[in-house]
Amino acid sequence: MATTEKHILNRLYFVAGCMFLLAIIIAYKLIAIQVFQGAKYRELATTSTEKMVTIPATRGNLYAEDGSLLATSQIKYDIRWDAVAPSKENFNENIVGLSKGLSKVLGKPQSYYENRLRKARNTKNRYLFIARKLGYAEYVKIKSLPLFNKGQFRGGIIIEEHTEREHPLEKMAERTVGYERQDDSGYYTRVGLEGAYGYYLRGKEGRRLKQKIAKGEWKPLGVGNVIEPRDGYDVISTIDVNIQDVAHNALLASLQKYQADHGCVVVMETKTGEIKAISNLGRTPEGKYYERLNYAVGEAHEPGSTFKLMSMVAALEDKVIDSSTVFDTENGRVKFYDRTAIDSKRGGYGKITAAKAFELSSNTAFAKMINDNYASEPEKFVKRLFNMGLNDQLGLEIKGEGKPNFPYPGDKNWYGTTLPWMAFGYGIELTPLQTLTFYNAIANDGEMVKPRFIKEVKEWDQTIETFDKEVINSRIASQATINVVKEMMKKTVERGTARNIYSEEFSMAGKTGTCQTEYWIEAGRYISSFAGYFPADEPKYSCIVVVNKPKKSLGFYGNIVAAPVFKEIAQKIYTDTPVIDEVKLPTGNSKVIEGDYQKYYANVNKAHSKIPNVKGMPGMDAIALLENLGLKVNFRGSGKVKSQSIKAGDKLEKNKTITLQLS
């Protein structure tokens, strides 16, 4: 009995000891967690219940100089459906009405939507796709449909908002407007104006601390835990949408007519360097044209005969010739070492003056002009070109500017024929915009100004920064030389290679260019160009047109392919501005934008001081826009806005009533 009791006591002591030891271990662990690891676990708890959420900034608008939108951020809506959320009764009562409504708004048959909704209900699909990228008007309609009008928890509708960048001019100037994109690693891809001025446009994102509550919902945690975003500034560009329109369509017509590979047009204001239009169109394998690359800024190529202006200026400045110096074009073929310079006119032009050589674009005369006077010291000619800034990039804010390429005496690619061929634009490379900048300097009496795409940066109605002209070279040549070459370019249009675009109604001056390209690959590939300015006597605008690889059988000379584009642009500008008293209306393919580019004049997220033009907009979009501007809106009818009671441009007054007539 005593032995049995002893065994029992031993067992009790053992169990008690184990429990005591376990209690000590637990106590130690609790103390260790509380004292030594408390901060760590408190941080983990906070991390799982609190998070810092990024608040995106609204990107600023990009405007043309007249206030027309070139790029804006618009809210788009994706609609999905949680098929489990509605009760059985709600689903059965509203499924037919919902299907009919979706069919009316989105276009597919009622049966299509009804079958999809029923299938989703049966499979308990909680994230059924309904529609994406809806505008405000469509979103409002869908949100008000049967079942969906009961909201997310009773009707199952899931609404996802996101912001998209829109271009109201659509494909026109698409490459120039460009974009700015950031990848997952934070690297930015910057194209065009959007990329160049992204610093102003993108704004600065904010942050807000949120706390997790029931069912995965998060709520803001205190007003002191918020860093508000700063919305992007608005950028007002130098682009004139009317000039852009005619430049785009005139270039497109020429590319289509001559089945060219690609081309570009740039129009620049002479005094300021402001770019008023820039169009870049490339051909698809199907024969369509779109803004593929920014050829005007990025594509450096041999300029051909448009470079004869630079050669002439150099020779006149160095006083090795004057305009009356005579050159013998012989029979239109002059040999230099193992190569032959050839004039476009079979048999040549005989003996002609330097001025006439420019008007007729004689390759043989220019080759002799430069070779005869600089062969003994070719670096003198090249240095003269460099002193005029031709070997320097323009330093554009738009990314991707091509680099000028000039051979220099002593280089491995300098040959005996390099100098005479440089005289008429071979063996060197310039971008169209670099060539135009030189022509613009001639038009501007020798002052070379940097091409500029931006006028000012604004925050609502407050100006943040303005941009004035930037002088690259205050005088590229003497006034005497400038006057001589101006007269030559004027005569080129009146009686020279560009006489086919001469007009009695208005004056133009310029130089044609026809350059063989990729001749090492295949014969018959050309670059057709025309560069010049207008009016001839007191220039207001300069312009360059470049058409790459037109079909030879249809035409390839610069005066035939490119010069008419220049004339159409000049004629349109003359017609729209009081440069002269009377001109004939332009002919050809120059469709004028009327109200389309104004449809997005105001952004719902920004304040404005003027009434926007909402004609042509969907009624619901126009109403939402105007109400966000503080106006009271009455409307009659349905569809798109046909007229508005307060005309666009009038001063905006809060709480004023505007009436819209819908079609």
XYZ file of C-alpha atoms in Angstrom:
663
model
C 0.000 0.000 0.000
C 2.805 2.328 0.924
C 4.614 1.433 -2.294
C 1.524 2.193 -4.332
C 1.068 5.559 -2.643
C 4.719 6.336 -3.246
C 4.357 5.611 -6.962
C 1.301 7.793 -7.141
C 3.089 10.660 -5.380
C 6.079 10.319 -7.700
C 3.785 10.555 -10.699
C 2.072 13.604 -9.255
C 5.423 15.245 -8.588
C 6.525 14.450 -12.139
C 3.371 15.859 -13.696
C 3.497 18.917 -11.453
C 7.151 19.412 -12.319
C 6.413 19.168 -16.045
C 3.573 21.633 -15.726
C 5.759 23.987 -13.709
C 8.535 23.729 -16.299
C 6.043 24.334 -19.110
C 4.687 27.359 -17.260
C 8.205 28.732 -16.921
C 8.827 28.229 -20.670
C 5.539 29.909 -21.582
C 6.230 32.784 -19.222
C 9.697 33.180 -20.702
C 8.297 33.221 -24.220
C 5.679 35.790 -23.301
C 8.263 38.015 -21.671
C 10.643 37.570 -24.628
C 7.945 38.454 -27.158
C 6.741 41.394 -25.112
C 10.132 42.809 -24.202
C 12.593 41.730 -26.876
C 10.410 41.170 -29.978
C 7.477 43.427 -29.217
C 8.483 46.151 -31.641
C 8.846 43.635 -34.455
C 5.387 42.120 -33.983
C 3.748 45.482 -33.445
C 5.241 46.571 -36.772
C 3.926 43.418 -38.469
C 0.464 44.041 -37.039
C 0.521 47.614 -38.223
C 1.701 46.542 -41.681
C -1.207 44.146 -42.081
C -3.789 46.688 -40.936
C -2.329 49.946 -42.287
C -0.841 50.920 -45.637
C 0.301 54.043 -47.445
C -1.708 54.467 -50.649
C -0.513 56.525 -53.618
C -2.868 59.270 -54.798
C -2.207 59.856 -58.512
C -1.934 63.420 -59.784
C -4.104 64.565 -62.676
C -1.893 65.148 -65.703
C -2.082 68.639 -67.149
C -3.583 69.458 -70.522
C -1.598 70.149 -73.673
C -3.105 72.958 -75.734
C -2.624 74.488 -79.151
C -1.907 78.208 -79.114
C -5.611 79.118 -79.487
C -6.721 76.984 -76.529
C -7.740 73.919 -78.534
C -6.853 70.699 -76.775
C -4.066 68.542 -78.167
C -3.999 66.086 -75.252
C -6.112 65.682 -72.135
C -6.833 63.127 -69.437
C -10.323 61.652 -69.504
C -11.910 59.290 -66.983
C -12.943 55.962 -68.505
C -15.087 53.301 -66.887
C -14.807 49.496 -66.964
C -17.964 47.623 -65.921
C -17.987 44.120 -64.398
C -20.642 42.138 -62.530
C -20.678 40.073 -59.347
C -23.296 37.423 -60.169
C -23.513 36.251 -56.544
C -24.448 39.633 -55.048
C -28.120 39.979 -56.179
C -30.805 37.984 -54.392
C -32.682 35.366 -56.376
C -35.760 37.584 -56.426
C -33.869 40.660 -57.662
C -32.084 38.658 -60.343
C -35.238 37.047 -61.736
C -37.185 40.326 -61.735
C -34.517 42.350 -63.541
C -32.574 39.994 -65.825
C -34.693 40.716 -68.916
C -34.728 44.485 -68.405
C -30.987 44.532 -67.780
C -30.294 42.509 -70.927
C -32.457 44.827 -73.034
C -30.693 47.870 -71.618
C -27.223 46.473 -72.250
C -28.218 45.638 -75.803
C -29.418 49.194 -76.394
C -26.287 50.818 -74.954
C -23.585 48.395 -76.108
C -25.074 47.123 -79.340
C -25.103 43.318 -79.159
C -28.385 41.311 -79.160
C -30.428 41.026 -75.968
C -30.074 37.234 -76.048
C -26.283 37.539 -75.988
C -26.308 39.469 -72.710
C -29.087 37.430 -71.113
C -27.276 34.146 -71.808
C -23.998 35.517 -70.413
C -25.665 36.848 -67.265
C -27.532 33.585 -66.586
C -24.404 31.521 -67.158
C -22.443 33.745 -64.765
C -25.201 33.344 -62.168
C -25.097 29.557 -62.468
C -21.290 29.387 -62.246
C -21.144 31.978 -59.437
C -18.849 34.232 -61.466
C -18.017 37.204 -59.257
C -16.140 39.241 -61.875
C -17.947 38.998 -65.216
C -16.715 41.421 -67.869
C -19.462 43.696 -69.244
C -17.741 46.646 -70.981
C -14.532 48.646 -70.924
C -13.369 52.187 -71.679
C -16.819 53.711 -71.483
C -17.303 57.452 -71.651
C -19.296 59.310 -69.042
C -22.565 59.229 -71.004
C -22.479 55.441 -71.515
C -21.421 54.910 -67.918
C -24.419 56.882 -66.610
C -26.801 54.902 -68.809
C -25.448 51.506 -67.744
C -25.387 52.463 -64.064
C -29.108 53.310 -64.261
C -30.210 50.001 -65.847
C -32.448 47.542 -63.941
C -30.542 45.577 -61.273
C -27.404 47.665 -61.807
C -29.234 50.649 -60.322
C -29.311 48.813 -56.975
C -25.574 49.306 -56.552
C -22.673 46.966 -55.923
C -23.957 44.995 -52.934
C -27.550 44.435 -54.079
C -27.126 44.674 -57.840
C -23.611 43.345 -58.268
C -22.331 46.110 -60.535
C -18.582 46.709 -60.207
C -17.287 50.028 -61.532
C -13.580 50.554 -62.126
C -12.362 54.031 -63.030
C -9.096 54.804 -64.773
C -7.657 57.784 -66.568
C -6.650 57.683 -70.213
C -4.801 60.207 -72.325
C -6.843 61.321 -75.309
C -5.872 63.264 -78.422
C -8.843 65.269 -79.733
C -7.038 65.754 -83.073
C -6.740 61.955 -83.232
C -4.072 60.903 -85.765
C -3.153 64.435 -86.789
C 0.190 65.505 -85.257
C 0.104 62.282 -83.231
C 3.874 61.873 -83.191
C 4.425 65.526 -82.348
C 1.934 65.407 -79.472
C 3.589 62.149 -78.414
C 3.348 60.432 -75.031
C 5.140 59.778 -71.751
C 5.049 56.273 -70.289
C 6.610 54.828 -67.162
C 7.375 51.117 -66.877
C 7.394 48.989 -63.727
C 11.048 49.813 -63.054
C 10.321 53.550 -63.123
C 11.948 54.202 -66.514
C 10.219 56.829 -68.669
C 9.757 56.602 -72.428
C 9.311 60.134 -73.738
C 8.054 61.027 -77.208
C 7.010 64.385 -78.676
C 5.616 67.287 -76.682
C 4.146 65.040 -73.990
C 7.591 63.613 -73.363
C 9.502 66.870 -73.745
C 7.356 68.757 -71.248
C 6.373 65.869 -68.984
C 8.111 67.646 -66.104
C 5.358 70.269 -66.192
C 2.476 68.016 -67.226
C 2.767 65.039 -64.908
C 2.398 66.813 -61.559
C 3.370 65.138 -58.295
C 1.552 62.194 -56.758
C 0.310 62.323 -53.177
C 0.029 59.753 -50.376
C -2.637 58.790 -47.869
C -2.478 56.421 -44.894
C -5.352 53.916 -44.809
C -6.477 51.389 -42.200
C -7.980 47.987 -42.922
C -11.497 47.420 -41.658
C -13.982 44.568 -42.089
C -14.336 42.587 -45.322
C -11.155 43.853 -46.900
C -12.263 47.481 -46.952
C -9.803 50.292 -46.267
C -10.601 53.680 -44.794
C -8.516 56.889 -44.655
C -6.695 57.271 -41.356
C -6.808 60.867 -40.138
C -6.400 64.117 -42.024
C -2.863 64.482 -40.728
C -1.733 61.423 -42.671
C -2.363 62.872 -46.127
C 0.061 64.371 -48.629
C -2.165 65.898 -51.272
C -1.177 65.394 -54.920
C -0.209 68.381 -57.036
C -1.933 68.209 -60.394
C 0.146 68.795 -63.497
C 0.426 72.199 -65.111
C -1.147 72.979 -68.468
C 1.245 73.489 -71.375
C 0.304 75.857 -74.198
C 2.175 74.900 -77.352
C 2.930 76.952 -80.449
C 0.909 74.673 -82.747
C -1.780 76.356 -84.865
C -4.479 73.745 -85.511
C -5.618 75.376 -88.759
C -2.113 75.412 -90.236
C -1.574 71.904 -88.861
C -4.707 70.729 -90.632
C -3.745 72.041 -94.046
C -0.129 70.856 -93.666
C -1.286 67.359 -92.745
C -3.771 67.044 -95.592
C -1.550 68.651 -98.234
C 1.303 66.291 -97.324
C -1.023 63.294 -97.240
C -2.363 64.104 -100.716
C 1.161 64.294 -102.148
C 2.267 61.046 -100.495
C -0.788 59.263 -101.854
C -0.453 60.751 -105.335
C 3.195 59.759 -105.689
C 2.978 56.574 -103.597
C 5.893 57.760 -101.452
C 7.343 55.893 -98.495
C 7.129 58.779 -96.032
C 7.382 62.525 -95.693
C 7.200 65.528 -93.414
C 6.204 69.191 -93.322
C 7.250 71.888 -90.848
C 5.947 75.465 -90.704
C 7.888 77.963 -88.570
C 7.174 81.570 -87.625
C 10.112 83.562 -88.952
C 10.757 86.064 -86.162
C 10.159 83.828 -83.152
C 11.021 80.303 -84.310
C 7.615 79.081 -83.113
C 6.597 75.841 -84.821
C 3.071 76.343 -86.154
C 2.666 72.941 -87.781
C 4.630 69.719 -88.035
C 3.352 66.645 -89.828
C 5.140 63.300 -90.205
C 3.485 60.548 -92.235
C 4.793 57.069 -93.043
C 3.315 54.353 -95.234
C 2.074 50.992 -93.978
C 2.403 47.776 -96.038
C -1.291 48.243 -96.892
C -0.617 51.671 -98.391
C -2.144 53.726 -95.572
C -0.344 56.666 -93.974
C -0.005 57.486 -90.302
C 2.306 59.369 -87.920
C 4.922 56.650 -87.683
C 8.090 58.530 -86.713
C 9.113 62.147 -86.218
C 11.050 62.386 -89.474
C 11.320 66.179 -89.321
C 13.216 66.052 -86.027
C 14.984 62.716 -86.146
C 15.795 61.699 -89.727
C 19.117 63.096 -90.942
C 19.691 62.532 -94.663
C 21.468 64.075 -97.634
C 19.571 67.297 -98.373
C 20.439 67.523 -102.059
C 19.882 70.801 -103.859
C 18.338 72.634 -100.902
C 21.928 72.720 -99.601
C 22.928 74.930 -102.537
C 21.711 77.865 -100.456
C 24.356 77.092 -97.823
C 27.047 76.710 -100.489
C 26.058 80.000 -102.104
C 26.099 81.869 -98.776
C 29.562 80.470 -97.969
C 30.998 81.463 -101.354
C 29.490 84.957 -101.204
C 30.661 85.524 -97.633
C 34.203 84.450 -98.516
C 33.997 86.760 -101.558
C 35.275 84.075 -103.916
C 32.312 84.831 -106.233
C 29.505 87.302 -106.683
C 26.078 86.779 -108.196
C 27.364 87.640 -111.686
C 30.319 85.215 -111.705
C 29.995 82.984 -114.780
C 30.334 79.195 -114.823
C 30.437 76.940 -117.857
C 28.106 73.988 -117.414
C 29.610 72.522 -120.594
C 27.266 69.839 -121.911
C 25.631 69.288 -118.529
C 28.242 66.717 -117.527
C 31.466 67.643 -115.738
C 33.937 65.019 -114.550
C 35.747 65.217 -111.221
C 38.240 62.384 -110.844
C 36.263 59.173 -111.396
C 32.784 60.688 -110.940
C 30.619 62.905 -113.124
C 28.397 65.748 -111.940
C 25.250 65.835 -114.060
C 22.608 68.506 -114.592
C 18.948 67.561 -114.827
C 18.696 69.309 -118.210
C 20.185 67.183 -120.954
C 22.918 69.165 -122.699
C 23.395 71.554 -119.795
C 22.747 75.283 -119.531
C 25.832 76.631 -121.263
C 27.563 79.555 -119.578
C 25.466 80.957 -116.731
C 25.915 83.309 -113.800
C 25.969 82.161 -110.193
C 22.501 83.663 -109.713
C 21.165 81.756 -112.721
C 22.861 78.571 -111.522
C 20.902 78.889 -108.287
C 17.590 79.540 -110.068
C 18.092 76.552 -112.395
C 19.732 74.378 -109.712
C 22.754 73.472 -111.820
C 24.851 70.754 -110.189
C 27.771 71.308 -112.554
C 27.930 75.050 -111.867
C 27.840 74.572 -108.090
C 30.430 71.798 -108.203
C 32.760 74.098 -110.139
C 31.942 77.068 -107.899
C 33.030 75.300 -104.723
C 35.766 73.063 -106.130
C 37.494 75.817 -108.115
C 37.601 78.172 -105.128
C 38.219 75.811 -102.203
C 40.081 72.772 -103.581
C 43.418 74.116 -102.327
C 42.051 74.696 -98.812
C 38.799 72.731 -98.429
C 38.805 73.238 -94.672
C 38.022 76.915 -95.331
C 34.702 75.946 -96.924
C 33.825 73.447 -94.190
C 34.750 75.888 -91.417
C 32.537 78.522 -93.014
C 29.631 76.058 -92.848
C 30.489 75.271 -89.236
C 30.649 78.965 -88.342
C 27.070 79.261 -89.553
C 26.095 76.546 -87.044
C 25.283 73.838 -89.568
C 27.228 71.100 -87.765
C 25.464 71.665 -84.434
C 22.290 70.071 -83.186
C 19.511 72.500 -82.354
C 19.161 71.301 -78.761
C 15.449 70.608 -79.051
C 13.408 69.632 -76.002
C 11.767 66.923 -78.112
C 13.848 63.766 -77.845
C 15.534 62.056 -80.775
C 17.030 64.911 -82.793
C 19.221 63.618 -85.602
C 22.859 64.639 -85.652
C 24.301 66.682 -88.539
C 27.048 64.823 -90.371
C 29.786 66.671 -92.259
C 33.043 65.222 -93.587
C 36.211 67.151 -92.794
C 39.442 67.327 -94.788
C 41.818 64.661 -93.537
C 39.059 62.286 -92.443
C 39.174 58.764 -93.830
C 35.943 59.457 -95.733
C 37.296 62.590 -97.439
C 37.949 62.043 -101.151
C 38.772 64.194 -104.127
C 35.096 64.282 -105.063
C 33.848 65.102 -101.561
C 34.123 68.879 -101.940
C 32.321 69.289 -105.301
C 29.594 66.863 -104.220
C 29.081 68.714 -100.945
C 28.354 71.811 -103.037
C 25.020 70.350 -104.154
C 24.112 68.508 -100.975
C 25.673 65.044 -101.171
C 27.968 63.418 -98.619
C 26.464 65.422 -95.742
C 23.410 64.881 -93.566
C 20.900 67.263 -91.993
C 17.413 66.786 -90.602
C 14.555 68.674 -92.290
C 14.178 70.894 -89.214
C 17.888 71.752 -89.220
C 17.665 72.702 -92.899
C 14.561 74.790 -92.238
C 16.260 76.590 -89.352
C 18.945 77.829 -91.757
C 16.382 78.939 -94.344
C 14.448 80.695 -91.593
C 17.628 82.543 -90.597
C 17.922 83.877 -94.156
C 14.284 84.976 -94.042
C 14.993 86.600 -90.657
C 17.833 88.740 -92.065
C 20.582 86.511 -90.719
C 19.360 85.886 -87.171
C 19.110 82.157 -86.495
C 16.515 81.325 -83.845
C 15.944 77.996 -82.169
C 12.752 76.172 -83.185
C 10.317 76.388 -80.284
C 7.262 74.260 -79.511
C 6.050 75.871 -76.263
C 4.628 79.313 -75.427
C 3.799 79.111 -71.735
C 3.010 76.915 -68.748
C -0.129 77.658 -66.728
C -1.899 76.469 -63.613
C -5.541 77.219 -64.250
C -5.451 80.901 -65.233
C -2.127 81.685 -63.562
C 0.980 81.794 -65.739
C 3.818 79.745 -64.249
C 6.438 80.267 -66.955
C 6.658 81.893 -70.378
C 9.060 81.055 -73.199
C 10.532 83.618 -75.570
C 12.634 83.247 -78.671
C 16.140 81.870 -78.231
C 18.820 83.146 -80.591
C 21.320 80.518 -81.760
C 23.372 82.833 -83.967
C 22.728 86.561 -84.099
C 24.151 86.834 -87.622
C 24.999 83.877 -89.847
C 26.052 86.128 -92.743
C 26.356 89.760 -93.760
C 23.245 91.673 -94.747
C 24.663 92.078 -98.254
C 24.886 88.309 -98.695
C 21.430 87.822 -97.176
C 19.929 90.300 -99.652
C 21.577 88.577 -102.626
C 20.383 85.054 -101.771
C 16.899 86.325 -100.908
C 16.626 87.705 -104.423
C 17.873 84.399 -105.832
C 15.212 82.434 -103.950
C 12.525 84.857 -105.069
C 13.605 84.434 -108.705
C 13.661 80.645 -108.283
C 9.890 80.766 -107.762
C 9.236 83.455 -110.366
C 11.249 81.937 -113.233
C 13.432 79.088 -111.970
C 12.908 75.458 -111.018
C 9.881 76.340 -108.838
C 8.098 78.509 -111.412
C 5.287 75.944 -111.497
C 4.110 77.227 -108.073
C 4.407 80.925 -108.922
C 1.313 82.945 -108.027
C 0.411 86.484 -109.020
C -1.718 86.776 -105.874
C 1.021 86.256 -103.289
C 4.802 85.966 -103.197
C 6.997 83.054 -102.165
C 10.726 82.383 -102.159
C 12.607 79.125 -101.845
C 14.691 76.352 -103.311
C 13.802 72.985 -104.783
C 15.678 69.825 -103.896
C 15.937 66.463 -105.640
C 18.370 64.001 -104.143
C 19.116 60.398 -104.982
C 19.011 58.243 -101.861
C 20.023 54.680 -101.080
C 21.761 54.638 -104.483
C 24.072 51.969 -103.100
C 21.038 49.676 -102.746
C 18.889 50.405 -105.765
C 18.716 53.077 -108.461
C 15.649 55.266 -108.773
C 15.146 56.186 -105.119
C 14.813 59.911 -104.496
C 14.109 62.493 -101.814
C 12.017 65.389 -103.129
C 12.015 68.614 -101.159
C 11.252 72.303 -101.128
C 12.346 74.821 -98.504
C 11.471 78.487 -98.423
C 9.426 81.258 -96.874
C 6.568 83.670 -97.548
C 5.860 86.460 -98.245
C 9.070 86.885 -100.222
C 9.722 90.494 -99.176
C 8.685 90.576 -95.513
C 8.697 86.901 -94.495
C 6.303 85.797 -91.781
C 6.610 82.013 -92.119
C 9.215 79.564 -93.339
C 8.360 76.035 -94.414
C 10.016 72.831 -95.551
C 8.413 69.886 -97.337
C 10.272 66.579 -97.700
C 8.859 63.546 -99.537
C 10.937 60.367 -99.349
C 11.042 57.786 -102.098
C 8.127 58.757 -104.343
C 7.435 56.304 -107.149
C 9.768 57.416 -109.948
C 7.307 56.775 -112.758
C 4.799 59.138 -111.126
C 7.249 61.976 -110.420
C 10.266 62.619 -108.237
C 11.544 66.164 -108.807
C 11.226 68.545 -105.867
C 9.302 71.128 -107.870
C 6.699 68.519 -108.870
C 6.306 66.479 -105.679
C 7.119 68.836 -102.777
C 6.734 72.439 -103.978
C 2.935 72.228 -104.561
C 2.526 71.186 -100.912
C 4.433 74.315 -99.891
C 2.200 76.454 -102.110
C -1.019 74.993 -100.723
C 0.087 75.690 -97.160
C 1.175 79.231 -98.035
C -2.083 79.904 -99.874
C -4.150 78.674 -96.950
C -2.270 80.900 -94.500
C -2.617 83.876 -96.839
C -6.351 83.252 -97.074
C -6.816 83.053 -93.309
C -4.603 85.985 -92.306
C -4.567 89.621 -93.432
C -1.195 89.436 -95.174
C -2.550 90.714 -98.489
C -5.877 92.215 -99.483
C -7.244 89.550 -101.760
C -6.295 86.042 -102.833
C -8.007 83.170 -104.572
C -9.372 80.398 -102.396
C -7.086 77.373 -102.074
C -7.695 74.315 -104.181
C -6.759 70.716 -103.543
C -7.110 68.401 -100.594
C -7.150 70.795 -97.644
C -10.012 69.733 -95.415
C -10.545 72.343 -92.725
C -11.279 71.328 -89.182
C -14.357 73.133 -87.974
C -15.407 72.228 -84.492
C -13.828 68.842 -83.879
C -10.666 70.135 -82.308
C -12.708 72.262 -79.908
C -14.834 69.399 -78.588
C -12.530 68.904 -75.676
C -11.741 72.581 -75.077
C -12.294 72.263 -71.354
C -11.428 69.462 -68.960
C -13.941 68.564 -66.266
C -11.185 68.570 -63.685
C -9.952 72.100 -64.365
C -11.336 75.595 -63.912
C -11.765 77.819 -66.969
C -12.592 81.424 -67.556
C -14.432 81.003 -70.858
C -17.446 79.067 -72.082
C -16.229 75.987 -73.999
C -17.529 74.916 -77.394
C -19.557 71.750 -76.771
C -21.168 71.496 -80.207
C -20.921 67.953 -81.516
C -20.295 66.415 -78.099
C -22.598 63.700 -76.727
C -25.296 65.406 -74.677
C -24.487 63.690 -71.385
C -20.772 64.488 -71.738
C -21.536 68.141 -72.465
C -23.918 68.403 -69.498
C -21.377 66.826 -67.135
C -18.630 69.119 -68.416
C -20.678 72.320 -68.087
C -22.037 71.432 -64.660
C -18.487 70.783 -63.454
C -17.654 74.299 -64.603
C -20.382 75.640 -62.290
C -23.101 76.270 -64.886
C -26.759 75.298 -64.674
C -27.741 73.283 -67.724
C -31.092 72.960 -69.466
C -31.407 70.806 -72.552
C -33.939 69.823 -75.178
C -33.890 66.671 -77.289
C -31.401 63.806 -77.184
C -28.157 62.844 -78.860
C -25.321 65.231 -79.648
C -25.246 68.962 -78.979
C -26.574 70.890 -81.970
C -26.410 74.395 -80.490
C -25.713 76.212 -77.217
C -27.398 79.355 -75.907
C -24.146 80.961 -74.706
C -21.555 81.106 -77.421
C -18.097 79.626 -76.962
C -15.509 82.099 -75.741
C -17.890 84.208 -73.646
C -16.877 84.847 -70.053
C -17.829 82.002 -67.739
C -20.082 83.053 -64.854
C -20.846 80.566 -62.080
C -24.507 79.510 -61.666
C -25.475 81.000 -65.021
C -27.953 78.915 -67.032
C -27.003 77.560 -70.442
C -29.462 75.772 -72.731
C -28.357 73.010 -75.083
C -30.288 71.875 -78.145
C -29.565 68.216 -78.802
C -30.057 66.553 -82.160
